[in-house]
Coordinates of C-alpha atoms and ligand atoms in Angstrom, one line a residue:
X13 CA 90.5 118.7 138.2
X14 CA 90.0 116.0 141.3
X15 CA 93.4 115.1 142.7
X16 CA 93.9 111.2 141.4
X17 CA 90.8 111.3 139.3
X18 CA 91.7 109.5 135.5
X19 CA 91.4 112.9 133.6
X20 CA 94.4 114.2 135.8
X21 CA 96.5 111.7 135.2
X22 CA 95.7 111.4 132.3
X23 CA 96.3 115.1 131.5
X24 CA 99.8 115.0 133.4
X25 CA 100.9 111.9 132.0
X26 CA 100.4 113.6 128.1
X27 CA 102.0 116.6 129.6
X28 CA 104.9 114.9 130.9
X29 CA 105.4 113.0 127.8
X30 CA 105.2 116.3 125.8
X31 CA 107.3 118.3 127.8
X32 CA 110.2 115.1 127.4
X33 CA 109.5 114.7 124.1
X34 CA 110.4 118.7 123.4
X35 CA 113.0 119.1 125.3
X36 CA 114.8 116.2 123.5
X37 CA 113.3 117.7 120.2
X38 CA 115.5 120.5 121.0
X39 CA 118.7 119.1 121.9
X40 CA 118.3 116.9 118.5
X41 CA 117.6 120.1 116.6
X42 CA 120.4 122.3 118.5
X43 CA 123.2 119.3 117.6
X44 CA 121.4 117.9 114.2
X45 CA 120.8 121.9 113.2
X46 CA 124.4 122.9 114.0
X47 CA 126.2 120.2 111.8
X48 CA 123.8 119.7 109.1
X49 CA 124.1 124.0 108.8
X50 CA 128.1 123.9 109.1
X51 CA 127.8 120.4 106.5
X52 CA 125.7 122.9 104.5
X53 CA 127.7 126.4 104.6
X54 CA 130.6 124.7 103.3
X55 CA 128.9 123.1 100.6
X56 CA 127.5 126.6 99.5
X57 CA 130.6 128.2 99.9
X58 CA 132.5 126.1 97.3
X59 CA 128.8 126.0 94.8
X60 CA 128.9 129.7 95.0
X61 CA 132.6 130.2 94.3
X62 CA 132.1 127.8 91.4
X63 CA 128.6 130.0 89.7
X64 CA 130.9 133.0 89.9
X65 CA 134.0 131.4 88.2
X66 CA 131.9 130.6 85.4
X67 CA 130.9 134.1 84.9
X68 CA 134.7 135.5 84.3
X69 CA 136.2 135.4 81.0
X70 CA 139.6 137.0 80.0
X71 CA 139.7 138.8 75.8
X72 CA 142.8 139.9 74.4
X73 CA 141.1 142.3 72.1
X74 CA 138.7 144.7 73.3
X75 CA 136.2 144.5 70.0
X76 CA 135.3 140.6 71.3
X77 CA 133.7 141.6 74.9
X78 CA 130.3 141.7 74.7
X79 CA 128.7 144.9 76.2
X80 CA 125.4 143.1 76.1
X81 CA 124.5 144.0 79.7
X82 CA 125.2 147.4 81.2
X83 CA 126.7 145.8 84.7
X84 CA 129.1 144.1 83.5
X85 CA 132.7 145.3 84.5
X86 CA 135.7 145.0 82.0
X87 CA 139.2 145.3 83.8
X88 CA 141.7 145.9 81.9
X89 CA 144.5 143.7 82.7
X90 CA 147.9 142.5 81.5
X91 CA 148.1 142.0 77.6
X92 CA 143.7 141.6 77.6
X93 CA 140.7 142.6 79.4
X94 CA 138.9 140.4 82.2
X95 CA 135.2 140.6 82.0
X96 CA 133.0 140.0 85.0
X97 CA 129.5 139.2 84.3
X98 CA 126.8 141.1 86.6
X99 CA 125.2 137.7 87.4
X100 CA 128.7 137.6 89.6
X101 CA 127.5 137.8 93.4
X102 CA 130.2 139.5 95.4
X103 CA 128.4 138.8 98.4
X104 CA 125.5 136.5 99.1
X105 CA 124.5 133.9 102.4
X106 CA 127.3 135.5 104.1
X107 CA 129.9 134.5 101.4
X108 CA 132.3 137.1 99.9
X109 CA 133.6 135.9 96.6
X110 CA 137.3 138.1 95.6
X111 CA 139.6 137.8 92.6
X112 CA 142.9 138.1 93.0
X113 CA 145.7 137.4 91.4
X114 CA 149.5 136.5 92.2
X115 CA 149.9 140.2 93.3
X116 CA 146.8 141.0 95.5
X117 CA 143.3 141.7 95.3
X118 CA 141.8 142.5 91.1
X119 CA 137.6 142.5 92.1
X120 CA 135.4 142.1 95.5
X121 CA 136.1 142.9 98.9
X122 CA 139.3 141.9 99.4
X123 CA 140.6 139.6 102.2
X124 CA 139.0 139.1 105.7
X125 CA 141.9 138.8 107.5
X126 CA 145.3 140.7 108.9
X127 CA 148.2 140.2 106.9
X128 CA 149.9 137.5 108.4
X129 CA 146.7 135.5 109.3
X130 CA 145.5 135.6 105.3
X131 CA 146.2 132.3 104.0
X132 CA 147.9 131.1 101.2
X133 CA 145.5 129.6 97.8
X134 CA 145.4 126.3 97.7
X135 CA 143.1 125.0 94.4
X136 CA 139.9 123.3 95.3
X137 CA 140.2 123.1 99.0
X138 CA 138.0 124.5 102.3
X139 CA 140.5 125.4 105.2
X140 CA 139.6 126.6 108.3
X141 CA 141.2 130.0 109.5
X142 CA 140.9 131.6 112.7
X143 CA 141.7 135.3 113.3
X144 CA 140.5 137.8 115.2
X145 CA 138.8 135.1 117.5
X146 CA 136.9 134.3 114.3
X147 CA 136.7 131.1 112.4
X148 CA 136.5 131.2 108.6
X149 CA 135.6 129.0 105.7
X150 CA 138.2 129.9 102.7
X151 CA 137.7 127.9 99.7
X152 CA 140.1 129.0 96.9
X153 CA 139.9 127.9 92.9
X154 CA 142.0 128.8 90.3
X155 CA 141.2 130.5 87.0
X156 CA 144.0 129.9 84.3
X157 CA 143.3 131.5 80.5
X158 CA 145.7 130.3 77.6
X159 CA 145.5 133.7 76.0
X160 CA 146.8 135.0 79.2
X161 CA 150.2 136.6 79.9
X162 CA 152.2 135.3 83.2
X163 CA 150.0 133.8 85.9
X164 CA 146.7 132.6 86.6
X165 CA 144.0 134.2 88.8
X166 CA 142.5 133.1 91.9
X167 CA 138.9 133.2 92.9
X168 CA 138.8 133.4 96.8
X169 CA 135.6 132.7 98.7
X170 CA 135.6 132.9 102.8
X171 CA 132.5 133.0 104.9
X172 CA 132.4 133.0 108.5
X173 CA 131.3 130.3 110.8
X174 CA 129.5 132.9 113.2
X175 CA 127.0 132.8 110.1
X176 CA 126.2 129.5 110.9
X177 CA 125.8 129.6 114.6
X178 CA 123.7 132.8 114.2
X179 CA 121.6 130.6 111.6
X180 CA 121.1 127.6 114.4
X181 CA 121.1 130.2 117.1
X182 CA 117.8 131.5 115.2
X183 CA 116.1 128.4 115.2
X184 CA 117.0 127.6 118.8
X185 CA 115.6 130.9 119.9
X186 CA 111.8 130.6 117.4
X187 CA 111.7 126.7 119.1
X188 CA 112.4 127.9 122.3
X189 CA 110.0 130.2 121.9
X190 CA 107.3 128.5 120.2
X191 CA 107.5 125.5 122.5
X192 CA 105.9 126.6 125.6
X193 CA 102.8 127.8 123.3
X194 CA 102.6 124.3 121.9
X195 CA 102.9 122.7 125.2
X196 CA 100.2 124.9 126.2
X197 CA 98.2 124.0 123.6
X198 CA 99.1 120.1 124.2
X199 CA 98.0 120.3 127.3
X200 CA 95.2 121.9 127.2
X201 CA 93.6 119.7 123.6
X202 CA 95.0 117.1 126.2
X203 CA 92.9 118.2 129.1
X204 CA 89.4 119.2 126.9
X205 CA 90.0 116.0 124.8
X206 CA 90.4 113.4 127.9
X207 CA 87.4 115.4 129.5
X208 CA 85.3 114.7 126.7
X209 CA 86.1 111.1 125.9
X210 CA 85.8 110.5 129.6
X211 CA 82.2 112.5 130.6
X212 CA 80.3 109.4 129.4
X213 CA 81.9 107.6 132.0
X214 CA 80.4 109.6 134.4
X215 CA 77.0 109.3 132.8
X216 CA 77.7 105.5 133.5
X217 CA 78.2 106.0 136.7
X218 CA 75.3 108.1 137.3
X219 CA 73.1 105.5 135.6
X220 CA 74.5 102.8 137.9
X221 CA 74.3 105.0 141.0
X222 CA 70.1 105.5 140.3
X223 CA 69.7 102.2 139.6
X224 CA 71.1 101.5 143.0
X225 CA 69.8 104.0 145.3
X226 CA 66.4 103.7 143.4
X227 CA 66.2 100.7 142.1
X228 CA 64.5 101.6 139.5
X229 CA 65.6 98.9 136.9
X230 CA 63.9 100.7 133.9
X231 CA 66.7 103.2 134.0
X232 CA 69.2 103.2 130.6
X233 CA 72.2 105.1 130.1
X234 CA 71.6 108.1 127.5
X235 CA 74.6 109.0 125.5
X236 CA 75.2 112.1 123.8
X237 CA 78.4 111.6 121.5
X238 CA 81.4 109.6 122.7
X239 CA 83.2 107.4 120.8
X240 CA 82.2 104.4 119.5
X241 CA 84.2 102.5 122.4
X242 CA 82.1 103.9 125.1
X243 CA 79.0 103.9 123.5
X244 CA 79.6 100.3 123.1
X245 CA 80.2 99.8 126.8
X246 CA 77.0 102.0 127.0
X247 CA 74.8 99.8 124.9
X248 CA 76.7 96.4 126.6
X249 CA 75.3 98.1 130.1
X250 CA 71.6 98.9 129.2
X251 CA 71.5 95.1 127.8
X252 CA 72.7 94.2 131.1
X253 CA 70.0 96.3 132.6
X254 CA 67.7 95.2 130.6
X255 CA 68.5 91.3 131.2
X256 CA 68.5 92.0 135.2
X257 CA 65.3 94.0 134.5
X258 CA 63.6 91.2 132.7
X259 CA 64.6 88.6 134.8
X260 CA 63.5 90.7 138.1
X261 CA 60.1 91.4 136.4
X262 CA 60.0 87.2 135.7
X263 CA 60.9 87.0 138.9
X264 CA 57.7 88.9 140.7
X265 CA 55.7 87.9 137.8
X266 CA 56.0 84.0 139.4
X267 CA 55.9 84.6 142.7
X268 CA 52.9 86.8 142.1
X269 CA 50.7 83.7 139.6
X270 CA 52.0 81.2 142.6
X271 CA 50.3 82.6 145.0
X272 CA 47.5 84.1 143.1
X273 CA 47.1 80.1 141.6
X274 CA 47.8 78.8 145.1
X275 CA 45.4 81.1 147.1
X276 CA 41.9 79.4 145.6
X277 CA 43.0 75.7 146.6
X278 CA 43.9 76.8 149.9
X279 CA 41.0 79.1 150.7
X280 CA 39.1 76.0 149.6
X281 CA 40.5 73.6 152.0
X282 CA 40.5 75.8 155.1
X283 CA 36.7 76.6 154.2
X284 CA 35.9 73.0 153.8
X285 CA 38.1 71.9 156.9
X286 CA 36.1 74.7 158.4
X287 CA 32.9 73.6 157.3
X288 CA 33.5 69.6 158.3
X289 CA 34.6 70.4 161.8
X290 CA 31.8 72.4 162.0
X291 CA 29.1 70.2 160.7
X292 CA 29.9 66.8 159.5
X293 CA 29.2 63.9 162.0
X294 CA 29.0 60.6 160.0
X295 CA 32.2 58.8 158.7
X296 CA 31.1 58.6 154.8
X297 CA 30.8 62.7 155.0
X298 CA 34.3 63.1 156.5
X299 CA 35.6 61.0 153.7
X300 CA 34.0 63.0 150.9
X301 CA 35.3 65.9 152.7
X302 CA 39.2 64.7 152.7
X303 CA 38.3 63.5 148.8
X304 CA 37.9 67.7 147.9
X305 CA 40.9 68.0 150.2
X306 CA 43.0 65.3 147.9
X307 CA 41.9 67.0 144.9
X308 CA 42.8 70.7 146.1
X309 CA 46.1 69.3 147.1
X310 CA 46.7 67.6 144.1
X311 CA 46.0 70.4 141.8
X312 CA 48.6 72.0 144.0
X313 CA 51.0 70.4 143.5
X314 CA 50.5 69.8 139.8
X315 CA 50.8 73.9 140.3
X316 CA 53.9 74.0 141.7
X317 CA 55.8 71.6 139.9
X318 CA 55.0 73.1 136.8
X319 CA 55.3 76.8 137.7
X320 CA 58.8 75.3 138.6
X321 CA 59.9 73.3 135.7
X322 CA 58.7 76.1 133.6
X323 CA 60.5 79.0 135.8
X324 CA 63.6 76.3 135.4
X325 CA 63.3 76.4 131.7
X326 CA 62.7 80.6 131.2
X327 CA 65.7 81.3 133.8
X328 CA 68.2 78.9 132.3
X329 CA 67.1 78.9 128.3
X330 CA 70.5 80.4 127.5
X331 CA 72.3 77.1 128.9
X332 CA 70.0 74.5 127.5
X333 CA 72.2 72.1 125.3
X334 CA 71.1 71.6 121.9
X335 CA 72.3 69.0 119.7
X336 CA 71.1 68.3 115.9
X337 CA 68.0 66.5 116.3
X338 CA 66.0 64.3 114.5
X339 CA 62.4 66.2 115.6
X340 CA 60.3 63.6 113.6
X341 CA 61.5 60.4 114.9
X342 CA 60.9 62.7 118.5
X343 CA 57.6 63.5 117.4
X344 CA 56.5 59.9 115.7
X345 CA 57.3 58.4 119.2
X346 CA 55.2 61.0 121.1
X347 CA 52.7 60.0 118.7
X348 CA 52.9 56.3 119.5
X349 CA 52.6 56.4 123.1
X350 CA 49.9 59.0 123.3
X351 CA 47.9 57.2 120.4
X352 CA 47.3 54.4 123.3
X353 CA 45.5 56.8 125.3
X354 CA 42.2 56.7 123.8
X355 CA 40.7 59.1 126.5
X356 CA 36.7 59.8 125.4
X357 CA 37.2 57.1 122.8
X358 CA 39.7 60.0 120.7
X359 CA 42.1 58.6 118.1
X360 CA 45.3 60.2 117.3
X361 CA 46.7 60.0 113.8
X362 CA 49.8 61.1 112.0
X363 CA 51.2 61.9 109.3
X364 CA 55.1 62.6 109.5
X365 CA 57.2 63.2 106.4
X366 CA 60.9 61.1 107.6
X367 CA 64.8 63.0 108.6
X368 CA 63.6 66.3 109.6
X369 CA 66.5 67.8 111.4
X370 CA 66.8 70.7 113.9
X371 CA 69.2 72.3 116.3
X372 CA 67.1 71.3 119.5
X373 CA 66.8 69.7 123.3
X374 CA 64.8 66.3 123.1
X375 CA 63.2 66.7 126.6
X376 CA 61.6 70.4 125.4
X377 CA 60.7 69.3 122.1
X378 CA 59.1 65.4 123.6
X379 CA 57.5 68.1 126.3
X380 CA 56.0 70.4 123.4
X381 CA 54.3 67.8 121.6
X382 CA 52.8 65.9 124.6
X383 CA 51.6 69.4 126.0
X384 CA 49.8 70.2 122.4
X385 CA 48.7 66.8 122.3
X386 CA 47.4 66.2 125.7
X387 CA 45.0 69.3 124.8
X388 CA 43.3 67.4 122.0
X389 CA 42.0 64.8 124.7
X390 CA 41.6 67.7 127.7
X391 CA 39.8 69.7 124.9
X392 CA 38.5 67.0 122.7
X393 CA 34.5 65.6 122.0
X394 CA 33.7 61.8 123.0
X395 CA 34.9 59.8 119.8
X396 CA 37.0 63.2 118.7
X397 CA 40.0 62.7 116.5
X398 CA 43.3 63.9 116.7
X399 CA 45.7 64.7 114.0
X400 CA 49.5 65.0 114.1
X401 CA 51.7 66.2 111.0
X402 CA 54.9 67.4 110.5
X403 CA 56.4 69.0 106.8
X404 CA 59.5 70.1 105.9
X405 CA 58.1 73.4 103.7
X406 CA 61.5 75.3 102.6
X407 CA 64.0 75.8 105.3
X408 CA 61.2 75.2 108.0
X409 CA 59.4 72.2 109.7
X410 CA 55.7 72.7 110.7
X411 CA 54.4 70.9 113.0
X412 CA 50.6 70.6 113.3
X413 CA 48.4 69.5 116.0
X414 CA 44.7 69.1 114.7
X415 CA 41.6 68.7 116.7
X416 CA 37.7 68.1 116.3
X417 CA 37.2 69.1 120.0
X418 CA 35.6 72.4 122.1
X419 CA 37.3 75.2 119.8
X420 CA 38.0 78.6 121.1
X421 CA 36.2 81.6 121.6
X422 CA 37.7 84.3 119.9
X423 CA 37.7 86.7 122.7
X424 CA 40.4 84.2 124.5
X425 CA 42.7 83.4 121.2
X426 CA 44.7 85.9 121.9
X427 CA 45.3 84.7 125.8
X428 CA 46.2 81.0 125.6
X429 CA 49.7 81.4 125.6
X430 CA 50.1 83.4 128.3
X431 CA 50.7 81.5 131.8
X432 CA 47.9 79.9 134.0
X433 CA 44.9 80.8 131.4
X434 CA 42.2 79.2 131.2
X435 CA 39.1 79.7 129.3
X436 CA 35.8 79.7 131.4
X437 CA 35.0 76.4 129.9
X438 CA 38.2 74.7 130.6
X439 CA 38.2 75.7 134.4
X440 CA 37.5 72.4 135.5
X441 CA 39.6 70.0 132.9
X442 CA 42.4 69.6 135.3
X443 CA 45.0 71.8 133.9
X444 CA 47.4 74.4 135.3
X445 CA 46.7 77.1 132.0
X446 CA 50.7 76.5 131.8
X447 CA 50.5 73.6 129.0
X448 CA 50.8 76.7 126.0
X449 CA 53.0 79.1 128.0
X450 CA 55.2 76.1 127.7
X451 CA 54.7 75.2 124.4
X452 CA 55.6 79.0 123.6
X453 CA 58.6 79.1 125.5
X454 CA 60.7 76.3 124.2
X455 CA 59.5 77.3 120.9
X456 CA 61.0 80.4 121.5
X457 CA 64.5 78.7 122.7
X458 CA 64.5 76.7 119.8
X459 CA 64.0 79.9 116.7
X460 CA 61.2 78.8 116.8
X461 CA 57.2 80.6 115.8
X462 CA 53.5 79.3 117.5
X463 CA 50.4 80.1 115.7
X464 CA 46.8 78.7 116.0
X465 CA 44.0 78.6 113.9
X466 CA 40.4 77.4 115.8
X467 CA 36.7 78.1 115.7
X468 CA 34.2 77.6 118.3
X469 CA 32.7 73.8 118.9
X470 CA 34.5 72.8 115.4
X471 CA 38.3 72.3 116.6
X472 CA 41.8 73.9 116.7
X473 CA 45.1 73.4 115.0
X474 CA 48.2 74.3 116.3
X475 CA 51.4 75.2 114.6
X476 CA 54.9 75.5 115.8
X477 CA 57.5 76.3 112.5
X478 CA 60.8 75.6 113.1
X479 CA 63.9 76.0 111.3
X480 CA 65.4 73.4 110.1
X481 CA 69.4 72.1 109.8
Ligands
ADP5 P1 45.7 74.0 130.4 O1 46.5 73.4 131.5 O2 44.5 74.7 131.0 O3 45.4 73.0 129.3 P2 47.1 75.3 128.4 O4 48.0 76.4 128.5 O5 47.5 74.1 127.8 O6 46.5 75.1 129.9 O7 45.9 75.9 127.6 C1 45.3 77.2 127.9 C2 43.9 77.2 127.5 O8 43.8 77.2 126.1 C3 43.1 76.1 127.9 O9 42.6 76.3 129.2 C4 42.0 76.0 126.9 O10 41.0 76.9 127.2 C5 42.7 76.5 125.7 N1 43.1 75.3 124.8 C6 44.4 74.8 124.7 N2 44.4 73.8 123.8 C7 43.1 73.7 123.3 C8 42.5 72.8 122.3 N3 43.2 71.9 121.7 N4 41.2 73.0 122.1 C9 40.5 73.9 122.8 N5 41.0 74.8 123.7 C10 42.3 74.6 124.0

């Protein structure tokens, strides 16, 4: 156990609390005990007096006792006989139970106490008597037969109150002794259970501390048990992880397509800078050489301001404000301004059913269907057509983008959406091969799924399914 670590104080804390909560326990049960046991010896002293009254009767002729148990005991006394029945307890919880009449003791043991300490009987009352440095319980009831000569009888029972210290003296001693083994006990459950709830803690740490010194972002924390808390916290962690790791992997992924895009245009203007220092003399060839130097620059920029809108868009998807949208009023208007276009003598068309609503950003979605758009012209034959529909089908909105152009080769179907592709017979249409990645990406903020269907030299279609409000 580390001095200040959470499992000690946590384990002295628990036994602190038990130890105060037992020794109160005990005081309670010393001064609760004691009265509720004197409370109670009384009350059996007078309940037991009152059983054995009801088992004396007094005959005047011998014929009517009834020898129908062999421990009875008949007494012969004044002008009858007394008979005790054997369910009469003398003695019993400490309680002695006499009968006596005016003259002294009849049946039992007789009184406790010396001769001027013995009390007189009062009917139907506890007194207290001390003698002997003893205190006594007496309770005293009388027992009056009309068929009986002269007086009554008494029936006397006394008990001591030693009884009932000795009784709470008994508990005190089997809590007292007890009490250090369930401490103990506390303690220890205290100790194995705090370990064990907190040992994923540690594996948190652990986690943490390899991710750190190795930053090795791939790393999760395993956990083995624990409660449902911590392997909460565990699971909230690896998301974390996971987030950081995906958004570091992003990260290199850019900086790694930049300069990989970047590297060709540059290489191309040093060579040709290169090559016109070296050999071009007249002013017309300079000028076709600065003209290849435009274009290269131009295509780099195009690069870089699209590798950052799109980086923009993938780092800070969680924060882009949505609002419900009417996507075909967005997507008729796109249509509009596009349809004057006319590149290669293409006309667009479209077909959009009315009051299609989503959750979505009007920038992305205007950006999504110019990006799938502009492809029909990039990718389109002289006098193509282009086809735009959108239909609510269920809860969803397709959108379709529909071309007569170049097609796609099979082999690259499966590579269009992912950044700065380009099939070998698009290399030269102008375009940064980030159009689809884009496409795909606010598709993906908005719930949204992408799908194509396209054949070689006959045309493409491209879907995006959205869900609607
Ligand atoms: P680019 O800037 O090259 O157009 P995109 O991401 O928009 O980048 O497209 C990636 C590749 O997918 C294109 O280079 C092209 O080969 C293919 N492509 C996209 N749209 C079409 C289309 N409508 N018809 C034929 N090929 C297409």
């Amino acid at each position: 156990m580390k001095k200040g670590s959470l499992i000690t104080k946590i384990t002295l804390w628990f036994s602190l609390t038990i130890a105060l909560i037992s020794v109160a326990a005990v005081f309670i049960t010393i001064a609760v005990g004691n009265s509720v046991i004197r409370r109670g010896i009384r009350e059996s002293l007078v309940a037991t007096v009152l059983d054995n009254y009801d088992e004396i009767e007094f005959y005047t002729e011998y014929d009517r006792l009834e020898f129908d148990d062999p421990y009875d005991v008949e007494l012969e006394y004044k002008n009858g006989y007394i008979e005790i029945d054997d369910d009469f307890i003398r003695s019993v919880n400490g309680i002695d139970t006499s009968l006596f009449d005016d003259n002294g003791l009849l049946y039992g043991d007789g009184t406790h106490f010396s001769e001027e300490k013995t009390p007189p009987f009062q009917n139907k009352t506890v007194s207290i008597v001390k003698d002997n440095g003893t205190t006594y319980y007496v309770y005293d009831t009388r027992l009056s037969f009309p068929a009986m000569e002269g007086g009554g009888l008494w029936l006397r029972g006394v008990v001591s109150a030693e009884y009932s210290i000795s009784q709470v003296n008994t508990i005190t001693k089997a809590v007292l002794v007890l009490l250090p083994f369930l401490m103990l006990l506390a303690v220890v459950g205290g100790y194995i259970i705090s370990k064990r709830a907190l040992s994923p803690m540690l594996d948190i740490r652990k986690a943490a501390e390899d991710i750190e010194n190795g930053s090795d972002l791939s790393k999760r924390i395993e956990i083995e048990g624990g409660s449902s808390e911590v392997r909460s916290m565990a699971d909230s962690f690896n998301a974390m992880f996971g987030r950081l790791e995906d958004s570091f992997n992003k990260e290199q992924q850019l900086t790694s397509d930049i300069s990989h895009e970047l590297r060709t245009p540059v290489s191309v203007i040093g060579a040709q800078c290169r090559f016109s220092l070296e050999n071009e003399d007249t002013k017309e060839e300079y000028a076709e050489a600065l003209e290849l130097i435009e274009r290269q620059t131009k295509k780099m920029s195009r690069v870089i301001n699209d590798m950052l809108a799109f980086s923009r868009i993938e780092r800070g998807a969680a924060e882009i404000q949505k609002e419900k949208l009417n996507l075909s009023e967005c997507v008729s208007s796109v249509c509009e301004d596009m349809a004057l276009i006319r590149e290669k003598g293409i006309t667009l068309e479209s077909d959009i059913e009315n009051n299609i609503y989503v959750d979505g950003n009007f920038e992305l979605l205007t950006r999504l269907t110019v990006n799938l758009i502009s492809n029909t012209y990039r990718y389109g034959k002289e006098n193509g057509k282009t086809l735009v529909t959108l239909k609510k089908n269920g809860d969803t909105a397709v959108l379709s983008v529909k071309d007569n152009g170049i097609g796609i080769g099979k082999d690259d179907i499966e590579k269009i959406w992912d950044r700065f592709f380009r099939s070998d017979s698009s290399r030269n249409s102008g375009g940064t091969g980030l159009g689809l990645a884009f496409v795909k990406e606010i598709a993906e903020i908005h719930g949204a799924s992408v799908g194509v269907k396209s054949e070689k030299d006959i045309g493409s279609e491209f879907f995006v399914t959205f869900p609607v409000l």
